[in-house]
């Protein structure tokens, strides 16, 4: 399956079943223990030098994408990964920015930090779980994944909140348009003993509801299987512009998320399927 401009959903993360070696990590904050808590429980490296992780399984695992989210990589940090099945290399990735540019050269406002690199100030990146991901043109399998980080200019030890090795699903029929992406701030007002109101702003998250209709029967069943497997706590990956055909950036178009109150899939005439999902970002 090649990647098309339609909605893309990543699911069935294989990392929780992996044995992870390499790197040095603080205490018990290893990468497996970050599941299934989104990006907030992090694994923290003890070294500022480059770090290489190896994920292994007893048998090959199916996948079509790799995701690293919730990291504290710097604007100059890089990452690359390789996939192996025994001694056969299935994927050899190139170096990727840990913090992607959001604009072309000189497209940011004048005097904006990073004007000529397309990377704005760190205040922008702080509003999103930093993420780097790559899709493969076709599904493959591997029993060993090697992920290398090079971020020696970072003043802090490398931290990682989430790693996902996932399968992907793209419906053959686009969801109903328009697709609305709604930013939400989870904020509270606290009142002190002196009746002073203090605003406590939570992490900003995004929500989007996708409504599918007229899906082939097999795709309706696939949507139901994803719901049954992931439930409301399992992390999914949602990309509403997989080929980046629009003006959306890595941070605007794609997010690690969960299904919230998912609706069942209904089948109508000729067994065409329909259903809706509300996806809420994990931060």
PDB file of C-alpha atoms in Angstrom:
ATOM      1  CA  UNK A   1       0.000   0.000   0.000  1.00  0.00           C
ATOM      2  CA  UNK A   2       1.441   3.335  -0.990  1.00  0.00           C
ATOM      3  CA  UNK A   3       0.764   6.447   1.063  1.00  0.00           C
ATOM      4  CA  UNK A   4      -2.053   8.550  -0.409  1.00  0.00           C
ATOM      5  CA  UNK A   5      -3.349  12.034   0.520  1.00  0.00           C
ATOM      6  CA  UNK A   6      -6.242  10.534   2.500  1.00  0.00           C
ATOM      7  CA  UNK A   7      -6.427  10.296   6.288  1.00  0.00           C
ATOM      8  CA  UNK A   8      -3.843   7.957   7.816  1.00  0.00           C
ATOM      9  CA  UNK A   9      -4.248   6.128  11.124  1.00  0.00           C
ATOM     10  CA  UNK A  10      -1.328   4.361  12.805  1.00  0.00           C
ATOM     11  CA  UNK A  11      -2.203   1.577  15.236  1.00  0.00           C
ATOM     12  CA  UNK A  12      -0.988  -1.665  16.837  1.00  0.00           C
ATOM     13  CA  UNK A  13       2.203  -0.367  18.421  1.00  0.00           C
ATOM     14  CA  UNK A  14       4.779  -3.180  18.691  1.00  0.00           C
ATOM     15  CA  UNK A  15       7.200  -1.421  21.040  1.00  0.00           C
ATOM     16  CA  UNK A  16       5.648  -2.615  24.364  1.00  0.00           C
ATOM     17  CA  UNK A  17       6.605  -6.185  23.450  1.00  0.00           C
ATOM     18  CA  UNK A  18      10.180  -5.316  22.530  1.00  0.00           C
ATOM     19  CA  UNK A  19      13.363  -5.793  24.499  1.00  0.00           C
ATOM     20  CA  UNK A  20      15.186  -2.443  24.528  1.00  0.00           C
ATOM     21  CA  UNK A  21      18.944  -2.225  24.950  1.00  0.00           C
ATOM     22  CA  UNK A  22      21.545   0.474  24.437  1.00  0.00           C
ATOM     23  CA  UNK A  23      21.910   3.914  25.926  1.00  0.00           C
ATOM     24  CA  UNK A  24      21.999   4.635  29.631  1.00  0.00           C
ATOM     25  CA  UNK A  25      18.752   5.644  31.298  1.00  0.00           C
ATOM     26  CA  UNK A  26      17.966   7.174  34.654  1.00  0.00           C
ATOM     27  CA  UNK A  27      16.597   4.724  37.226  1.00  0.00           C
ATOM     28  CA  UNK A  28      13.543   2.786  36.097  1.00  0.00           C
ATOM     29  CA  UNK A  29      12.565   5.264  33.397  1.00  0.00           C
ATOM     30  CA  UNK A  30      13.164   2.805  30.593  1.00  0.00           C
ATOM     31  CA  UNK A  31      11.191   3.141  27.388  1.00  0.00           C
ATOM     32  CA  UNK A  32       8.866   0.192  27.954  1.00  0.00           C
ATOM     33  CA  UNK A  33       7.584   1.706  31.208  1.00  0.00           C
ATOM     34  CA  UNK A  34       6.381   4.814  29.371  1.00  0.00           C
ATOM     35  CA  UNK A  35       3.421   2.814  28.048  1.00  0.00           C
ATOM     36  CA  UNK A  36       0.509   3.485  28.094  1.00  0.00           C
ATOM     37  CA  UNK A  37       0.884   6.971  29.599  1.00  0.00           C
ATOM     38  CA  UNK A  38       1.234   9.097  26.491  1.00  0.00           C
ATOM     39  CA  UNK A  39       4.245  11.377  26.438  1.00  0.00           C
ATOM     40  CA  UNK A  40       4.341  12.549  30.049  1.00  0.00           C
ATOM     41  CA  UNK A  41       6.262   9.715  31.732  1.00  0.00           C
ATOM     42  CA  UNK A  42       9.634  10.007  30.075  1.00  0.00           C
ATOM     43  CA  UNK A  43      12.793   7.998  29.756  1.00  0.00           C
ATOM     44  CA  UNK A  44      15.840  10.144  30.505  1.00  0.00           C
ATOM     45  CA  UNK A  45      19.315   9.422  29.234  1.00  0.00           C
ATOM     46  CA  UNK A  46      22.313   9.777  31.535  1.00  0.00           C
ATOM     47  CA  UNK A  47      24.551  11.027  28.763  1.00  0.00           C
ATOM     48  CA  UNK A  48      24.756  14.109  26.574  1.00  0.00           C
ATOM     49  CA  UNK A  49      26.575  12.207  23.846  1.00  0.00           C
ATOM     50  CA  UNK A  50      24.898  10.432  20.960  1.00  0.00           C
ATOM     51  CA  UNK A  51      22.601   7.594  21.990  1.00  0.00           C
ATOM     52  CA  UNK A  52      21.667   4.431  20.116  1.00  0.00           C
ATOM     53  CA  UNK A  53      18.790   2.155  21.054  1.00  0.00           C
ATOM     54  CA  UNK A  54      18.088  -1.349  19.808  1.00  0.00           C
ATOM     55  CA  UNK A  55      14.597  -2.858  19.941  1.00  0.00           C
ATOM     56  CA  UNK A  56      14.382  -6.624  19.422  1.00  0.00           C
ATOM     57  CA  UNK A  57      11.600  -9.200  19.173  1.00  0.00           C
ATOM     58  CA  UNK A  58      11.681 -12.986  19.101  1.00  0.00           C
ATOM     59  CA  UNK A  59       9.994 -12.985  15.694  1.00  0.00           C
ATOM     60  CA  UNK A  60       9.460 -10.354  12.958  1.00  0.00           C
ATOM     61  CA  UNK A  61       6.801  -7.728  13.644  1.00  0.00           C
ATOM     62  CA  UNK A  62       4.655  -6.089  10.937  1.00  0.00           C
ATOM     63  CA  UNK A  63       4.890  -2.311  10.632  1.00  0.00           C
ATOM     64  CA  UNK A  64       4.842   0.605   8.202  1.00  0.00           C
ATOM     65  CA  UNK A  65       5.873   3.597  10.301  1.00  0.00           C
ATOM     66  CA  UNK A  66       8.120   4.685  13.154  1.00  0.00           C
ATOM     67  CA  UNK A  67       7.245   7.500  15.565  1.00  0.00           C
ATOM     68  CA  UNK A  68       9.238   9.191  18.329  1.00  0.00           C
ATOM     69  CA  UNK A  69       7.182  11.716  20.301  1.00  0.00           C
ATOM     70  CA  UNK A  70       7.458  13.793  23.443  1.00  0.00           C
ATOM     71  CA  UNK A  71      11.233  14.176  23.262  1.00  0.00           C
ATOM     72  CA  UNK A  72      13.316  17.127  24.427  1.00  0.00           C
ATOM     73  CA  UNK A  73      15.624  17.181  21.417  1.00  0.00           C
ATOM     74  CA  UNK A  74      17.161  20.507  20.488  1.00  0.00           C
ATOM     75  CA  UNK A  75      16.656  22.418  17.255  1.00  0.00           C
ATOM     76  CA  UNK A  76      19.950  20.982  15.947  1.00  0.00           C
ATOM     77  CA  UNK A  77      19.327  17.385  17.085  1.00  0.00           C
ATOM     78  CA  UNK A  78      19.024  14.564  14.556  1.00  0.00           C
ATOM     79  CA  UNK A  79      17.691  10.995  14.482  1.00  0.00           C
ATOM     80  CA  UNK A  80      17.816   8.056  12.095  1.00  0.00           C
ATOM     81  CA  UNK A  81      16.662   4.437  12.220  1.00  0.00           C
ATOM     82  CA  UNK A  82      17.190   1.088  10.558  1.00  0.00           C
ATOM     83  CA  UNK A  83      15.026  -2.042  10.423  1.00  0.00           C
ATOM     84  CA  UNK A  84      16.420  -5.586  10.172  1.00  0.00           C
ATOM     85  CA  UNK A  85      14.966  -9.043   9.711  1.00  0.00           C
ATOM     86  CA  UNK A  86      17.774 -11.319  10.769  1.00  0.00           C
ATOM     87  CA  UNK A  87      20.765 -10.190   8.686  1.00  0.00           C
ATOM     88  CA  UNK A  88      18.552  -8.594   6.002  1.00  0.00           C
ATOM     89  CA  UNK A  89      18.131  -4.839   6.173  1.00  0.00           C
ATOM     90  CA  UNK A  90      14.501  -3.844   5.569  1.00  0.00           C
ATOM     91  CA  UNK A  91      14.898  -0.092   5.964  1.00  0.00           C
ATOM     92  CA  UNK A  92      17.816   2.320   6.094  1.00  0.00           C
ATOM     93  CA  UNK A  93      16.589   5.749   7.113  1.00  0.00           C
ATOM     94  CA  UNK A  94      18.330   9.059   6.569  1.00  0.00           C
ATOM     95  CA  UNK A  95      19.014  11.602   9.304  1.00  0.00           C
ATOM     96  CA  UNK A  96      15.909  13.567  10.311  1.00  0.00           C
ATOM     97  CA  UNK A  97      15.507  16.734  12.381  1.00  0.00           C
ATOM     98  CA  UNK A  98      14.264  16.104  15.906  1.00  0.00           C
ATOM     99  CA  UNK A  99      12.505  19.473  15.624  1.00  0.00           C
ATOM    100  CA  UNK A 100      11.217  19.997  12.115  1.00  0.00           C
ATOM    101  CA  UNK A 101      11.022  23.377  10.464  1.00  0.00           C
ATOM    102  CA  UNK A 102       7.526  24.848  10.209  1.00  0.00           C
ATOM    103  CA  UNK A 103       8.178  27.230   7.325  1.00  0.00           C
ATOM    104  CA  UNK A 104      10.379  27.689   4.297  1.00  0.00           C
ATOM    105  CA  UNK A 105      13.356  30.026   4.430  1.00  0.00           C
ATOM    106  CA  UNK A 106      12.328  33.630   5.169  1.00  0.00           C
ATOM    107  CA  UNK A 107       8.615  32.730   5.454  1.00  0.00           C
ATOM    108  CA  UNK A 108       8.521  33.517   9.172  1.00  0.00           C
ATOM    109  CA  UNK A 109       7.865  37.093  10.337  1.00  0.00           C
ATOM    110  CA  UNK A 110      10.834  39.442  10.264  1.00  0.00           C
ATOM    111  CA  UNK A 111      12.862  39.352  13.483  1.00  0.00           C
ATOM    112  CA  UNK A 112      11.435  35.920  14.322  1.00  0.00           C
ATOM    113  CA  UNK A 113      14.128  33.713  15.816  1.00  0.00           C
ATOM    114  CA  UNK A 114      15.098  31.157  13.189  1.00  0.00           C
ATOM    115  CA  UNK A 115      13.880  33.280  10.286  1.00  0.00           C
ATOM    116  CA  UNK A 116      16.304  31.698   7.822  1.00  0.00           C
ATOM    117  CA  UNK A 117      16.007  28.138   9.106  1.00  0.00           C
ATOM    118  CA  UNK A 118      12.212  27.938   9.277  1.00  0.00           C
ATOM    119  CA  UNK A 119      12.475  26.966  12.956  1.00  0.00           C
ATOM    120  CA  UNK A 120      10.802  29.515  15.277  1.00  0.00           C
ATOM    121  CA  UNK A 121      11.600  30.114  18.928  1.00  0.00           C
ATOM    122  CA  UNK A 122      11.304  27.315  21.466  1.00  0.00           C
ATOM    123  CA  UNK A 123       8.013  28.823  22.669  1.00  0.00           C
ATOM    124  CA  UNK A 124       6.367  27.423  19.550  1.00  0.00           C
ATOM    125  CA  UNK A 125       7.674  23.888  20.041  1.00  0.00           C
ATOM    126  CA  UNK A 126       6.655  23.931  23.705  1.00  0.00           C
ATOM    127  CA  UNK A 127       3.002  23.997  22.608  1.00  0.00           C
ATOM    128  CA  UNK A 128       3.316  20.604  20.910  1.00  0.00           C
ATOM    129  CA  UNK A 129       4.721  17.224  21.895  1.00  0.00           C
ATOM    130  CA  UNK A 130       7.890  17.240  19.797  1.00  0.00           C
ATOM    131  CA  UNK A 131       7.586  14.471  17.232  1.00  0.00           C
ATOM    132  CA  UNK A 132       9.480  12.906  14.367  1.00  0.00           C
ATOM    133  CA  UNK A 133       7.998  10.169  12.180  1.00  0.00           C
ATOM    134  CA  UNK A 134       8.488   8.336   8.913  1.00  0.00           C
ATOM    135  CA  UNK A 135       6.166   6.259   6.741  1.00  0.00           C
ATOM    136  CA  UNK A 136       7.317   3.409   4.518  1.00  0.00           C
ATOM    137  CA  UNK A 137       5.863   2.945   1.046  1.00  0.00           C
ATOM    138  CA  UNK A 138       4.742  -0.595   1.847  1.00  0.00           C
ATOM    139  CA  UNK A 139       4.262  -2.764   4.951  1.00  0.00           C
ATOM    140  CA  UNK A 140       7.278  -4.777   6.030  1.00  0.00           C
ATOM    141  CA  UNK A 141       8.491  -6.794   8.993  1.00  0.00           C
ATOM    142  CA  UNK A 142      11.510  -6.664  11.277  1.00  0.00           C
ATOM    143  CA  UNK A 143      12.777  -8.343  14.419  1.00  0.00           C
ATOM    144  CA  UNK A 144      15.309  -5.594  15.178  1.00  0.00           C
ATOM    145  CA  UNK A 145      15.023  -1.811  15.046  1.00  0.00           C
ATOM    146  CA  UNK A 146      18.028   0.435  15.680  1.00  0.00           C
ATOM    147  CA  UNK A 147      17.375   4.101  16.513  1.00  0.00           C
ATOM    148  CA  UNK A 148      20.280   6.537  16.729  1.00  0.00           C
ATOM    149  CA  UNK A 149      20.108  10.034  18.205  1.00  0.00           C
ATOM    150  CA  UNK A 150      22.749  12.733  17.734  1.00  0.00           C
ATOM    151  CA  UNK A 151      22.005  15.800  19.823  1.00  0.00           C
ATOM    152  CA  UNK A 152      25.307  16.704  21.445  1.00  0.00           C
ATOM    153  CA  UNK A 153      24.530  20.426  21.411  1.00  0.00           C
ATOM    154  CA  UNK A 154      21.625  19.818  23.801  1.00  0.00           C
ATOM    155  CA  UNK A 155      22.335  21.205  27.260  1.00  0.00           C
ATOM    156  CA  UNK A 156      20.086  18.569  28.847  1.00  0.00           C
ATOM    157  CA  UNK A 157      20.211  14.778  28.753  1.00  0.00           C
ATOM    158  CA  UNK A 158      18.006  13.309  26.049  1.00  0.00           C
ATOM    159  CA  UNK A 159      14.466  12.433  27.177  1.00  0.00           C
ATOM    160  CA  UNK A 160      11.904  10.447  25.192  1.00  0.00           C
ATOM    161  CA  UNK A 161       8.210  10.082  25.986  1.00  0.00           C
ATOM    162  CA  UNK A 162       6.960   7.646  23.343  1.00  0.00           C
ATOM    163  CA  UNK A 163       8.246   5.343  20.627  1.00  0.00           C
ATOM    164  CA  UNK A 164       5.802   3.704  18.247  1.00  0.00           C
ATOM    165  CA  UNK A 165       6.393   1.050  15.607  1.00  0.00           C
ATOM    166  CA  UNK A 166       2.975   0.836  13.996  1.00  0.00           C
ATOM    167  CA  UNK A 167       0.894  -0.516  11.190  1.00  0.00           C
ATOM    168  CA  UNK A 168      -1.112   2.030   9.238  1.00  0.00           C
ATOM    169  CA  UNK A 169      -4.593   2.136   7.753  1.00  0.00           C
ATOM    170  CA  UNK A 170      -5.810   4.436   5.026  1.00  0.00           C
ATOM    171  CA  UNK A 171      -9.457   4.225   3.963  1.00  0.00           C
ATOM    172  CA  UNK A 172     -10.121   4.036   0.244  1.00  0.00           C
ATOM    173  CA  UNK A 173     -12.900   6.612   0.729  1.00  0.00           C
ATOM    174  CA  UNK A 174     -12.044   9.963   2.325  1.00  0.00           C
ATOM    175  CA  UNK A 175     -13.901  10.988   5.493  1.00  0.00           C
ATOM    176  CA  UNK A 176     -16.620  13.571   5.166  1.00  0.00           C
ATOM    177  CA  UNK A 177     -15.279  17.071   4.603  1.00  0.00           C
ATOM    178  CA  UNK A 178     -14.601  19.541   6.046  1.00  0.00           C
ATOM    179  CA  UNK A 179     -12.335  18.020   8.698  1.00  0.00           C
ATOM    180  CA  UNK A 180     -12.282  20.299  11.734  1.00  0.00           C
ATOM    181  CA  UNK A 181      -9.257  20.429  14.037  1.00  0.00           C
ATOM    182  CA  UNK A 182     -10.194  22.108  17.322  1.00  0.00           C
ATOM    183  CA  UNK A 183      -7.575  23.277  19.843  1.00  0.00           C
ATOM    184  CA  UNK A 184      -8.631  22.761  23.448  1.00  0.00           C
ATOM    185  CA  UNK A 185      -6.992  24.093  26.583  1.00  0.00           C
ATOM    186  CA  UNK A 186      -7.581  22.058  29.698  1.00  0.00           C
ATOM    187  CA  UNK A 187      -7.620  24.926  32.168  1.00  0.00           C
ATOM    188  CA  UNK A 188      -8.905  25.409  35.697  1.00  0.00           C
ATOM    189  CA  UNK A 189      -9.526  28.312  38.026  1.00  0.00           C
ATOM    190  CA  UNK A 190      -8.318  27.841  41.588  1.00  0.00           C
ATOM    191  CA  UNK A 191      -9.550  30.080  44.421  1.00  0.00           C
ATOM    192  CA  UNK A 192      -7.147  30.716  47.284  1.00  0.00           C
ATOM    193  CA  UNK A 193      -8.120  31.211  50.936  1.00  0.00           C
ATOM    194  CA  UNK A 194      -8.168  34.944  50.281  1.00  0.00           C
ATOM    195  CA  UNK A 195     -10.708  34.465  47.471  1.00  0.00           C
ATOM    196  CA  UNK A 196      -8.117  35.225  44.830  1.00  0.00           C
ATOM    197  CA  UNK A 197      -8.737  33.462  41.552  1.00  0.00           C
ATOM    198  CA  UNK A 198      -5.681  31.931  39.932  1.00  0.00           C
ATOM    199  CA  UNK A 199      -5.825  30.563  36.407  1.00  0.00           C
ATOM    200  CA  UNK A 200      -4.079  27.215  35.983  1.00  0.00           C
ATOM    201  CA  UNK A 201      -3.683  26.368  32.319  1.00  0.00           C
ATOM    202  CA  UNK A 202      -3.314  22.733  31.372  1.00  0.00           C
ATOM    203  CA  UNK A 203      -1.618  21.343  28.298  1.00  0.00           C
ATOM    204  CA  UNK A 204      -3.230  22.490  25.047  1.00  0.00           C
ATOM    205  CA  UNK A 205      -4.584  19.558  23.056  1.00  0.00           C
ATOM    206  CA  UNK A 206      -6.320  19.125  19.719  1.00  0.00           C
ATOM    207  CA  UNK A 207      -9.490  17.264  18.870  1.00  0.00           C
ATOM    208  CA  UNK A 208     -10.876  16.204  15.519  1.00  0.00           C
ATOM    209  CA  UNK A 209     -13.956  14.163  14.652  1.00  0.00           C
ATOM    210  CA  UNK A 210     -13.811  12.028  11.550  1.00  0.00           C
ATOM    211  CA  UNK A 211     -17.022  10.671  10.043  1.00  0.00           C
ATOM    212  CA  UNK A 212     -16.643   7.857   7.555  1.00  0.00           C
ATOM    213  CA  UNK A 213     -19.410   6.844   5.167  1.00  0.00           C
ATOM    214  CA  UNK A 214     -19.761   4.501   2.209  1.00  0.00           C
ATOM    215  CA  UNK A 215     -16.727   2.437   3.198  1.00  0.00           C
ATOM    216  CA  UNK A 216     -16.342  -1.050   1.711  1.00  0.00           C
ATOM    217  CA  UNK A 217     -17.357  -3.789   4.129  1.00  0.00           C
ATOM    218  CA  UNK A 218     -13.772  -4.919   4.749  1.00  0.00           C
ATOM    219  CA  UNK A 219     -12.720  -1.386   5.719  1.00  0.00           C
ATOM    220  CA  UNK A 220     -15.658  -1.035   8.083  1.00  0.00           C
ATOM    221  CA  UNK A 221     -14.568  -4.243   9.771  1.00  0.00           C
ATOM    222  CA  UNK A 222     -10.985  -2.909   9.936  1.00  0.00           C
ATOM    223  CA  UNK A 223     -12.235   0.259  11.647  1.00  0.00           C
ATOM    224  CA  UNK A 224     -14.104  -1.873  14.171  1.00  0.00           C
ATOM    225  CA  UNK A 225     -11.037  -4.021  14.826  1.00  0.00           C
ATOM    226  CA  UNK A 226      -8.917  -0.949  15.500  1.00  0.00           C
ATOM    227  CA  UNK A 227     -11.537   0.263  17.985  1.00  0.00           C
ATOM    228  CA  UNK A 228     -11.676  -3.112  19.699  1.00  0.00           C
ATOM    229  CA  UNK A 229      -7.893  -3.428  19.885  1.00  0.00           C
ATOM    230  CA  UNK A 230      -7.075   0.101  21.026  1.00  0.00           C
ATOM    231  CA  UNK A 231     -10.157   0.927  23.108  1.00  0.00           C
ATOM    232  CA  UNK A 232     -10.202   4.423  24.610  1.00  0.00           C
ATOM    233  CA  UNK A 233      -6.766   4.250  26.274  1.00  0.00           C
ATOM    234  CA  UNK A 234      -4.540   2.898  23.513  1.00  0.00           C
ATOM    235  CA  UNK A 235      -2.498   5.447  21.589  1.00  0.00           C
ATOM    236  CA  UNK A 236      -3.169   5.921  17.880  1.00  0.00           C
ATOM    237  CA  UNK A 237      -1.410   8.080  15.329  1.00  0.00           C
ATOM    238  CA  UNK A 238      -3.559  10.392  13.188  1.00  0.00           C
ATOM    239  CA  UNK A 239      -2.265  12.260  10.137  1.00  0.00           C
ATOM    240  CA  UNK A 240      -4.798  14.319   8.208  1.00  0.00           C
ATOM    241  CA  UNK A 241      -2.338  15.246   5.448  1.00  0.00           C
ATOM    242  CA  UNK A 242       0.035  12.271   5.031  1.00  0.00           C
ATOM    243  CA  UNK A 243       1.664  13.579   1.845  1.00  0.00           C
ATOM    244  CA  UNK A 244       1.859  17.140   3.160  1.00  0.00           C
ATOM    245  CA  UNK A 245      -0.002  18.459   0.118  1.00  0.00           C
ATOM    246  CA  UNK A 246      -1.428  21.411   2.022  1.00  0.00           C
ATOM    247  CA  UNK A 247       0.286  24.158   3.987  1.00  0.00           C
ATOM    248  CA  UNK A 248       0.118  22.173   7.233  1.00  0.00           C
ATOM    249  CA  UNK A 249       3.353  21.431   9.058  1.00  0.00           C
ATOM    250  CA  UNK A 250       4.421  18.291  10.889  1.00  0.00           C
ATOM    251  CA  UNK A 251       3.052  19.824  14.091  1.00  0.00           C
ATOM    252  CA  UNK A 252      -0.272  21.010  12.688  1.00  0.00           C
ATOM    253  CA  UNK A 253      -1.351  17.973  10.718  1.00  0.00           C
ATOM    254  CA  UNK A 254      -0.375  14.914  12.776  1.00  0.00           C
ATOM    255  CA  UNK A 255      -0.748  13.894  16.399  1.00  0.00           C
ATOM    256  CA  UNK A 256      -0.513  11.049  18.873  1.00  0.00           C
ATOM    257  CA  UNK A 257      -4.058  10.584  20.131  1.00  0.00           C
ATOM    258  CA  UNK A 258      -6.730   8.377  21.668  1.00  0.00           C
ATOM    259  CA  UNK A 259     -10.277   7.528  20.584  1.00  0.00           C
ATOM    260  CA  UNK A 260     -12.834   9.269  22.771  1.00  0.00           C
ATOM    261  CA  UNK A 261     -16.288   7.692  23.035  1.00  0.00           C
ATOM    262  CA  UNK A 262     -15.955   5.892  19.708  1.00  0.00           C
ATOM    263  CA  UNK A 263     -19.140   5.079  17.864  1.00  0.00           C
ATOM    264  CA  UNK A 264     -19.812   1.673  16.420  1.00  0.00           C
ATOM    265  CA  UNK A 265     -19.647   0.996  12.701  1.00  0.00           C
ATOM    266  CA  UNK A 266     -23.002   0.544  10.975  1.00  0.00           C
ATOM    267  CA  UNK A 267     -23.570  -1.387   7.758  1.00  0.00           C
ATOM    268  CA  UNK A 268     -26.170  -0.345   5.223  1.00  0.00           C
ATOM    269  CA  UNK A 269     -27.247  -1.366   1.756  1.00  0.00           C
ATOM    270  CA  UNK A 270     -24.694  -3.485  -0.114  1.00  0.00           C
ATOM    271  CA  UNK A 271     -22.819  -3.728   3.209  1.00  0.00           C
ATOM    272  CA  UNK A 272     -21.350  -0.265   2.863  1.00  0.00           C
ATOM    273  CA  UNK A 273     -20.069   0.866   6.245  1.00  0.00           C
ATOM    274  CA  UNK A 274     -20.204   4.151   8.142  1.00  0.00           C
ATOM    275  CA  UNK A 275     -18.969   5.341  11.509  1.00  0.00           C
ATOM    276  CA  UNK A 276     -17.400   8.259  13.378  1.00  0.00           C
ATOM    277  CA  UNK A 277     -14.432   8.739  15.676  1.00  0.00           C
ATOM    278  CA  UNK A 278     -13.450  11.590  17.961  1.00  0.00           C
ATOM    279  CA  UNK A 279      -9.659  11.729  18.315  1.00  0.00           C
ATOM    280  CA  UNK A 280      -8.113  13.661  21.219  1.00  0.00           C
ATOM    281  CA  UNK A 281      -4.407  14.472  21.287  1.00  0.00           C
ATOM    282  CA  UNK A 282      -2.187  12.885  23.926  1.00  0.00           C
ATOM    283  CA  UNK A 283       0.187  15.416  25.492  1.00  0.00           C
TER     284      UNK A 283
END
